Coordinates of N, CA and C and ligand atoms in Angstrom, one line a residue:
M1 N 0.8 -1.2 0.0 CA 0.0 0.0 0.0 C 0.9 1.3 0.0
R2 N 0.5 2.2 -0.8 CA 1.3 3.5 -0.9 C 1.2 4.3 0.4
P3 N 2.3 4.8 0.9 CA 2.2 5.6 2.1 C 1.4 6.9 1.8
T4 N 0.8 7.4 2.8 CA 0.0 8.7 2.7 C 1.0 9.8 2.6
L5 N 0.8 10.7 1.6 CA 1.7 11.8 1.4 C 1.2 12.9 2.4
P6 N 2.2 13.7 2.9 CA 1.8 14.9 3.7 C 1.1 15.9 2.9
P7 N 0.3 16.7 3.6 CA -0.5 17.7 2.8 C 0.3 18.6 1.9
C8 N 1.5 19.0 2.3 CA 2.3 19.9 1.5 C 2.7 19.2 0.1
A9 N 2.8 17.9 0.2 CA 3.1 17.2 -1.1 C 1.9 17.0 -1.9
M10 N 0.7 17.1 -1.3 CA -0.5 17.0 -2.1 C -0.9 18.4 -2.7
A11 N -0.4 19.5 -2.2 CA -0.7 20.8 -2.7 C 0.6 21.6 -2.7
P12 N 1.6 21.2 -3.6 CA 2.9 21.9 -3.6 C 2.8 23.3 -4.0
A13 N 1.9 23.7 -4.9 CA 1.8 25.1 -5.3 C 1.5 26.0 -4.2
M14 N 0.7 25.5 -3.2 CA 0.3 26.4 -2.1 C 1.6 26.7 -1.3
Y15 N 2.5 25.8 -1.1 CA 3.7 26.1 -0.3 C 4.8 26.8 -1.1
Q16 N 4.7 26.7 -2.4 CA 5.7 27.4 -3.2 C 5.2 28.8 -3.7
D17 N 4.1 29.2 -3.2 CA 3.6 30.5 -3.5 C 4.6 31.6 -3.1
E18 N 4.9 32.5 -4.0 CA 5.9 33.5 -3.8 C 5.7 34.3 -2.5
I19 N 4.4 34.5 -2.2 CA 4.1 35.4 -1.1 C 4.4 34.6 0.2
L20 N 4.4 33.3 0.2 CA 4.7 32.6 1.4 C 6.2 32.4 1.5
L21 N 6.9 32.3 0.4 CA 8.3 32.2 0.4 C 9.0 33.5 0.8
S22 N 8.4 34.6 0.4 CA 9.0 35.9 0.7 C 7.9 36.8 1.3
P23 N 7.5 36.5 2.5 CA 6.4 37.2 3.1 C 6.6 38.8 3.1
P24 N 5.5 39.5 2.8 CA 5.6 40.9 2.7 C 5.6 41.6 4.1
S25 N 6.1 42.8 4.2 CA 5.9 43.5 5.4 C 4.5 44.3 5.3
R26 N 3.8 44.3 6.4 CA 2.5 45.0 6.4 C 2.5 46.4 5.8
R27 N 3.6 47.1 6.1 CA 3.6 48.5 5.6 C 3.9 48.7 4.2
D28 N 4.4 47.6 3.5 CA 4.8 47.7 2.1 C 3.7 47.2 1.2
V29 N 2.6 46.8 1.7 CA 1.5 46.2 0.8 C 0.2 46.9 1.1
T30 N -0.7 46.8 0.1 CA -2.1 47.3 0.3 C -2.9 46.4 1.2
A31 N -4.0 46.8 1.7 CA -4.8 46.0 2.6 C -5.3 44.7 1.9
Q32 N -5.6 44.8 0.6 CA -6.0 43.7 -0.2 C -4.8 42.6 -0.3
Q33 N -3.6 43.1 -0.6 CA -2.5 42.2 -0.7 C -2.2 41.6 0.7
W34 N -2.4 42.3 1.8 CA -2.1 41.8 3.1 C -3.2 40.7 3.4
R35 N -4.4 40.9 3.0 CA -5.5 39.9 3.2 C -5.2 38.7 2.4
D36 N -4.7 38.9 1.2 CA -4.3 37.7 0.4 C -3.2 36.9 1.0
Y37 N -2.2 37.6 1.5 CA -1.1 36.9 2.2 C -1.6 36.1 3.5
Q38 N -2.4 36.8 4.3 CA -3.0 36.2 5.5 C -3.8 35.0 5.1
G39 N -4.6 35.1 4.1 CA -5.5 34.0 3.7 C -4.6 32.8 3.2
K40 N -3.6 33.0 2.5 CA -2.8 31.9 2.0 C -2.0 31.3 3.1
K41 N -1.5 32.1 4.0 CA -0.8 31.6 5.2 C -1.7 30.7 6.1
A42 N -2.9 31.2 6.3 CA -3.9 30.5 7.1 C -4.3 29.1 6.4
A43 N -4.4 29.1 5.1 CA -4.7 27.9 4.4 C -3.6 26.8 4.6
A44 N -2.3 27.3 4.4 CA -1.2 26.4 4.6 C -1.1 25.9 6.1
H45 N -1.4 26.9 7.0 CA -1.4 26.6 8.4 C -2.4 25.5 8.7
R46 N -3.6 25.6 8.1 CA -4.6 24.5 8.4 C -4.1 23.2 7.9
R47 N -3.5 23.2 6.7 CA -3.0 21.9 6.2 C -2.0 21.3 7.1
C48 N -1.0 22.1 7.5 CA 0.1 21.6 8.4 C -0.5 21.1 9.7
A49 N -1.5 21.9 10.2 CA -2.1 21.5 11.5 C -2.7 20.1 11.5
G50 N -3.2 19.7 10.3 CA -3.8 18.4 10.2 C -2.8 17.3 9.7
C51 N -1.5 17.6 9.7 CA -0.5 16.7 9.1 C -0.1 15.7 10.2
S52 N 0.0 14.5 9.8 CA 0.4 13.5 10.8 C 1.9 13.5 11.3
V53 N 2.7 14.3 10.5 CA 4.1 14.3 10.9 C 4.5 15.8 11.3
L54 N 3.5 16.5 11.7 CA 3.7 17.9 12.1 C 4.9 18.1 13.1
D55 N 4.8 17.3 14.2 CA 5.8 17.5 15.3 C 7.2 17.2 14.8
D56 N 7.4 16.2 14.0 CA 8.7 15.8 13.5 C 9.2 16.9 12.5
C57 N 8.2 17.3 11.6 CA 8.6 18.3 10.6 C 9.0 19.6 11.3
L58 N 8.3 20.0 12.3 CA 8.6 21.2 13.0 C 10.0 21.1 13.7
Y59 N 10.2 20.0 14.4 CA 11.5 19.8 15.1 C 12.6 19.9 14.1
R60 N 12.5 19.2 13.0 CA 13.6 19.2 12.0 C 13.8 20.6 11.4
A61 N 12.7 21.3 11.2 CA 12.9 22.7 10.6 C 13.4 23.7 11.6
V62 N 13.2 23.4 12.8 CA 13.7 24.4 13.8 C 15.1 24.0 14.3
V63 N 15.3 22.7 14.5 CA 16.6 22.3 15.2 C 17.6 21.8 14.2
E64 N 17.2 21.2 13.1 CA 18.2 20.4 12.4 C 18.6 21.0 11.0
V65 N 17.7 21.8 10.4 CA 18.0 22.3 9.1 C 17.3 23.6 8.9
D66 N 18.0 24.6 8.2 CA 17.4 25.9 8.0 C 16.7 25.8 6.6
V67 N 15.4 25.8 6.7 CA 14.6 25.6 5.4 C 13.9 26.9 5.2
S68 N 13.8 27.3 3.9 CA 13.1 28.5 3.6 C 11.6 28.3 3.4
G69 N 10.8 29.3 3.5 CA 9.4 29.2 3.2 C 8.6 28.8 4.5
F70 N 7.3 28.6 4.2 CA 6.3 28.3 5.3 C 6.2 26.8 5.3
L71 N 6.4 26.2 6.5 CA 6.1 24.8 6.8 C 5.9 24.6 8.2
A72 N 5.3 23.4 8.6 CA 5.1 23.1 9.9 C 4.4 24.2 10.7
C73 N 3.5 24.9 10.1 CA 2.7 26.0 10.8 C 3.6 27.2 11.1
T74 N 4.8 27.3 10.5 CA 5.7 28.4 10.9 C 6.3 29.0 9.6
S75 N 6.5 30.3 9.8 CA 7.3 31.0 8.8 C 8.8 31.0 9.2
E76 N 9.6 31.5 8.3 CA 11.0 31.5 8.6 C 11.2 32.4 9.9
A77 N 10.5 33.5 9.9 CA 10.6 34.4 11.1 C 10.2 33.7 12.4
D78 N 9.1 32.9 12.3 CA 8.7 32.2 13.5 C 9.8 31.2 14.0
R79 N 10.4 30.5 13.0 CA 11.4 29.5 13.4 C 12.7 30.2 14.0
R80 N 13.0 31.4 13.4 CA 14.1 32.1 14.0 C 13.8 32.5 15.4
A81 N 12.6 33.0 15.7 CA 12.2 33.4 17.0 C 12.3 32.2 18.0
M82 N 11.8 31.0 17.5 CA 11.9 29.8 18.3 C 13.3 29.5 18.6
R83 N 14.2 29.6 17.6 CA 15.6 29.2 17.9 C 16.3 30.2 18.9
R84 N 15.9 31.5 18.8 CA 16.4 32.4 19.8 C 15.9 32.0 21.2
E85 N 14.7 31.7 21.3 CA 14.1 31.3 22.6 C 14.8 30.0 23.1
L86 N 15.1 29.1 22.2 CA 15.7 27.8 22.6 C 17.2 27.9 22.8
G87 N 17.8 29.1 22.3 CA 19.2 29.3 22.4 C 20.0 28.4 21.5
I88 N 19.5 28.2 20.3 CA 20.2 27.3 19.3 C 20.4 28.0 18.0
E89 N 21.4 27.6 17.3 CA 21.5 28.0 15.9 C 21.6 26.7 15.1
V90 N 21.3 26.9 13.8 CA 21.2 25.7 12.9 C 22.5 25.5 12.1
R91 N 23.0 24.2 12.1 CA 24.1 23.9 11.3 C 23.6 23.7 9.8
I92 N 24.3 24.4 8.9 CA 23.9 24.2 7.5 C 25.1 23.4 6.9
D93 N 24.8 22.2 6.4 CA 25.8 21.4 5.8 C 26.0 21.8 4.4
S94 N 26.8 22.8 4.2 CA 27.0 23.4 2.8 C 27.8 22.4 1.9
G95 N 28.3 21.3 2.5 CA 29.0 20.4 1.6 C 28.0 19.4 1.0
T96 N 26.8 19.4 1.4 CA 25.9 18.4 0.9 C 25.3 18.8 -0.4
Y97 N 25.2 17.9 -1.3 CA 24.6 18.2 -2.6 C 23.1 17.9 -2.4
G98 N 22.3 18.6 -3.2 CA 20.9 18.5 -3.1 C 20.4 17.1 -3.1
T99 N 19.5 16.9 -2.1 CA 18.9 15.5 -2.1 C 17.6 15.6 -2.8
A100 N 17.1 14.4 -3.2 CA 15.8 14.3 -3.9 C 14.7 14.9 -3.0
R101 N 13.9 15.7 -3.6 CA 12.8 16.3 -2.8 C 11.5 15.5 -3.0
V102 N 10.8 15.4 -1.9 CA 9.5 14.7 -1.9 C 8.4 15.8 -1.9
G103 N 7.5 15.7 -2.8 CA 6.4 16.6 -2.8 C 6.9 18.0 -3.1
G104 N 6.2 19.0 -2.6 CA 6.5 20.4 -2.9 C 7.0 21.2 -1.7
G105 N 7.6 20.5 -0.7 CA 8.1 21.3 0.4 C 9.2 22.2 0.0
P106 N 9.5 23.3 0.8 CA 10.4 24.3 0.4 C 11.8 23.7 0.3
V107 N 12.7 24.3 -0.4 CA 14.1 23.9 -0.5 C 14.9 24.5 0.6
D108 N 16.0 23.8 1.0 CA 16.8 24.4 2.0 C 18.1 24.9 1.3
H109 N 19.0 25.6 2.1 CA 20.1 26.2 1.6 C 21.1 25.2 0.9
S110 N 21.3 24.0 1.6 CA 22.2 23.1 1.0 C 21.7 22.6 -0.4
E111 N 20.4 22.5 -0.6 CA 19.9 22.0 -1.9 C 20.2 23.1 -2.9
V112 N 20.0 24.3 -2.6 CA 20.3 25.4 -3.6 C 21.8 25.4 -3.9
M113 N 22.6 25.4 -2.9 CA 24.1 25.5 -3.1 C 24.6 24.2 -3.8
G114 N 24.0 23.1 -3.5 CA 24.4 21.8 -4.2 C 24.1 21.9 -5.7
A115 N 22.9 22.4 -6.0 CA 22.5 22.6 -7.4 C 23.4 23.5 -8.1
R116 N 23.8 24.6 -7.4 CA 24.7 25.6 -8.0 C 26.0 25.0 -8.3
R117 N 26.5 24.2 -7.4 CA 27.8 23.6 -7.7 C 27.8 22.5 -8.8
A118 N 26.7 21.8 -8.8 CA 26.5 20.8 -9.8 C 26.3 21.4 -11.2
H119 N 25.6 22.6 -11.3 CA 25.3 23.2 -12.5 C 25.7 24.7 -12.5
P120 N 27.0 24.9 -12.5 CA 27.5 26.3 -12.3 C 27.1 27.3 -13.4
D121 N 26.8 26.8 -14.6 CA 26.5 27.7 -15.7 C 25.0 28.0 -15.9
E122 N 24.2 27.4 -15.0 CA 22.7 27.6 -15.2 C 22.3 29.0 -14.5
T123 N 21.3 29.6 -15.1 CA 20.8 30.8 -14.5 C 20.0 30.5 -13.3
C124 N 19.6 31.6 -12.6 CA 18.8 31.4 -11.4 C 17.5 30.8 -11.7
R125 N 16.9 31.2 -12.9 CA 15.6 30.7 -13.3 C 15.7 29.2 -13.6
E126 N 16.8 28.8 -14.3 CA 17.0 27.3 -14.6 C 17.2 26.5 -13.3
L127 N 17.9 27.1 -12.4 CA 18.1 26.4 -11.1 C 16.8 26.2 -10.4
A128 N 16.0 27.3 -10.4 CA 14.7 27.3 -9.7 C 13.8 26.2 -10.4
E129 N 13.8 26.1 -11.7 CA 13.0 25.1 -12.3 C 13.5 23.7 -12.0
R130 N 14.8 23.6 -11.9 CA 15.4 22.3 -11.5 C 15.0 21.9 -10.1
L131 N 14.9 22.9 -9.2 CA 14.6 22.6 -7.8 C 13.1 22.6 -7.5
G132 N 12.4 23.2 -8.4 CA 10.9 23.3 -8.2 C 10.6 24.4 -7.2
C133 N 11.4 25.5 -7.2 CA 11.1 26.6 -6.3 C 11.1 27.9 -7.1
S134 N 10.9 29.0 -6.5 CA 10.9 30.3 -7.2 C 12.3 30.8 -7.4
T135 N 12.4 31.6 -8.5 CA 13.7 32.3 -8.8 C 14.2 33.1 -7.6
S136 N 13.2 33.8 -6.9 CA 13.7 34.6 -5.8 C 14.2 33.8 -4.7
T137 N 13.7 32.6 -4.5 CA 14.3 31.7 -3.4 C 15.7 31.4 -3.7
V138 N 16.0 31.0 -5.0 CA 17.4 30.7 -5.4 C 18.3 32.0 -5.2
K139 N 17.8 33.1 -5.6 CA 18.6 34.3 -5.5 C 18.9 34.6 -4.0
R140 N 17.9 34.4 -3.2 CA 18.0 34.7 -1.7 C 19.1 33.8 -1.1
H141 N 19.1 32.5 -1.5 CA 20.1 31.6 -0.9 C 21.5 32.0 -1.5
L142 N 21.6 32.3 -2.7 CA 22.9 32.7 -3.3 C 23.4 33.9 -2.6
R143 N 22.5 34.9 -2.4 CA 22.9 36.1 -1.7 C 23.4 35.9 -0.3
Q144 N 22.7 35.0 0.4 CA 23.1 34.7 1.8 C 24.5 34.1 1.8
E145 N 24.7 33.2 0.8 CA 26.0 32.6 0.7 C 27.1 33.6 0.5
R146 N 26.8 34.5 -0.5 CA 27.8 35.6 -0.8 C 28.1 36.5 0.3
E147 N 27.1 36.8 1.1 CA 27.2 37.8 2.2 C 27.7 37.1 3.5
G148 N 27.9 35.8 3.4 CA 28.4 35.1 4.6 C 27.4 34.9 5.7
L149 N 26.1 35.2 5.4 CA 25.1 35.0 6.4 C 25.0 33.6 6.8
V150 N 25.3 32.7 5.9 CA 25.2 31.2 6.3 C 26.3 30.9 7.2
E151 N 27.5 31.3 6.8 CA 28.6 30.9 7.7 C 28.4 31.4 9.1
S152 N 27.8 32.5 9.3 CA 27.6 33.0 10.7 C 26.7 32.2 11.5
S153 N 25.9 31.3 10.8 CA 25.0 30.6 11.6 C 25.4 29.1 11.6
V154 N 26.6 28.8 11.4 CA 27.1 27.4 11.3 C 27.1 26.8 12.7
A155 N 27.5 27.6 13.7 CA 27.6 27.0 15.0 C 26.3 26.4 15.5
T156 N 26.4 25.3 16.2 CA 25.2 24.7 16.7 C 25.2 24.6 18.2
A157 N 24.1 24.4 18.8 CA 24.1 24.1 20.2 C 24.6 22.8 20.4
T158 N 25.4 22.6 21.5 CA 26.0 21.3 21.7 C 25.0 20.3 22.2
Q159 N 23.9 20.9 22.8 CA 22.8 20.0 23.2 C 21.5 20.4 22.5
K160 N 21.0 19.4 21.9 CA 19.7 19.7 21.1 C 18.6 19.8 22.1
P161 N 17.6 20.7 21.9 CA 16.4 20.7 22.7 C 15.6 19.5 22.5
T162 N 14.8 19.2 23.5 CA 13.9 18.0 23.3 C 12.7 18.4 22.5
M163 N 12.0 17.4 22.0 CA 10.7 17.7 21.3 C 9.8 18.5 22.1
E164 N 9.7 18.2 23.4 CA 8.8 19.0 24.3 C 9.2 20.4 24.4
Q165 N 10.4 20.7 24.4 CA 10.9 22.1 24.5 C 10.5 22.8 23.2
V166 N 10.7 22.2 22.1 CA 10.4 22.8 20.8 C 8.9 23.0 20.7
L167 N 8.1 22.1 21.1 CA 6.6 22.3 21.1 C 6.2 23.4 22.0
D168 N 6.8 23.5 23.2 CA 6.5 24.6 24.1 C 6.8 25.9 23.5
A169 N 8.0 26.0 22.8 CA 8.3 27.3 22.1 C 7.4 27.6 21.0
F170 N 6.9 26.6 20.3 CA 5.9 26.8 19.3 C 4.6 27.3 19.9
D171 N 4.2 26.7 21.0 CA 2.9 27.1 21.6 C 3.0 28.6 22.0
R172 N 4.1 29.1 22.3 CA 4.2 30.5 22.7 C 4.2 31.5 21.5
L173 N 4.3 31.0 20.3 CA 4.2 31.9 19.1 C 2.7 32.3 19.0
D174 N 2.5 33.6 18.7 CA 1.2 34.0 18.3 C 0.6 33.3 17.1
T175 N 1.5 33.1 16.2 CA 1.1 32.4 14.9 C 0.7 31.0 15.1
S176 N 1.1 30.3 16.2 CA 0.7 28.9 16.4 C -0.8 28.8 16.6
R177 N -1.4 29.9 16.9 CA -2.9 29.9 17.0 C -3.7 30.5 15.9
S178 N -2.9 31.0 14.9 CA -3.6 31.7 13.8 C -4.1 30.8 12.7
V179 N -5.2 30.2 12.9 CA -5.8 29.3 11.8 C -7.1 29.9 11.3
Ligands
SF4_201 S1 3.8 19.7 8.7 FE1 5.5 19.6 7.4 S2 5.2 17.6 6.2 FE2 3.3 18.2 7.2 S3 2.2 19.4 5.6 FE3 3.3 20.9 6.8 S4 5.2 21.2 5.8 FE4 4.3 19.3 5.0

């Protein structure tokens, strides 16, 4: 019997929507654009909230790998806030080549850099098509690499938080209740 796919794999376009990958600031958009963003975020939030692997997905995205975009009921900003509260930083294994992706979940930094190393002559658009993400996501990861933002976050906590600590940090987010 085929395993059940997580909701993000069943609706990849929802998670790859540009507005979820690069959330706007409230002051930079119209009221209608803000409502559109909130609506799309709430829809993805509801899907994640009903996902059978939510806890594991959240733990991995907060503690083990720096992933871009919305997943596990959290934005990148939410996960940064959780890491600050937990006192951890995420190791980014920049030596890893991109692994096969399942469904439409967001790409992480190592996937983008792996694709760049494997296909150095491709444009950002071609890399984005290869990875199944947006061009701006590829550009953002390449910029972070250039500016050394990734290197500054290489250090990790020597002791990983427990699942319970991560879930407690999640419960303290305002957005954990925004469905
Ligand atoms: S919790 Fe994770 S695996 Fe489940 S739908 Fe959300 S992003 Fe996908």
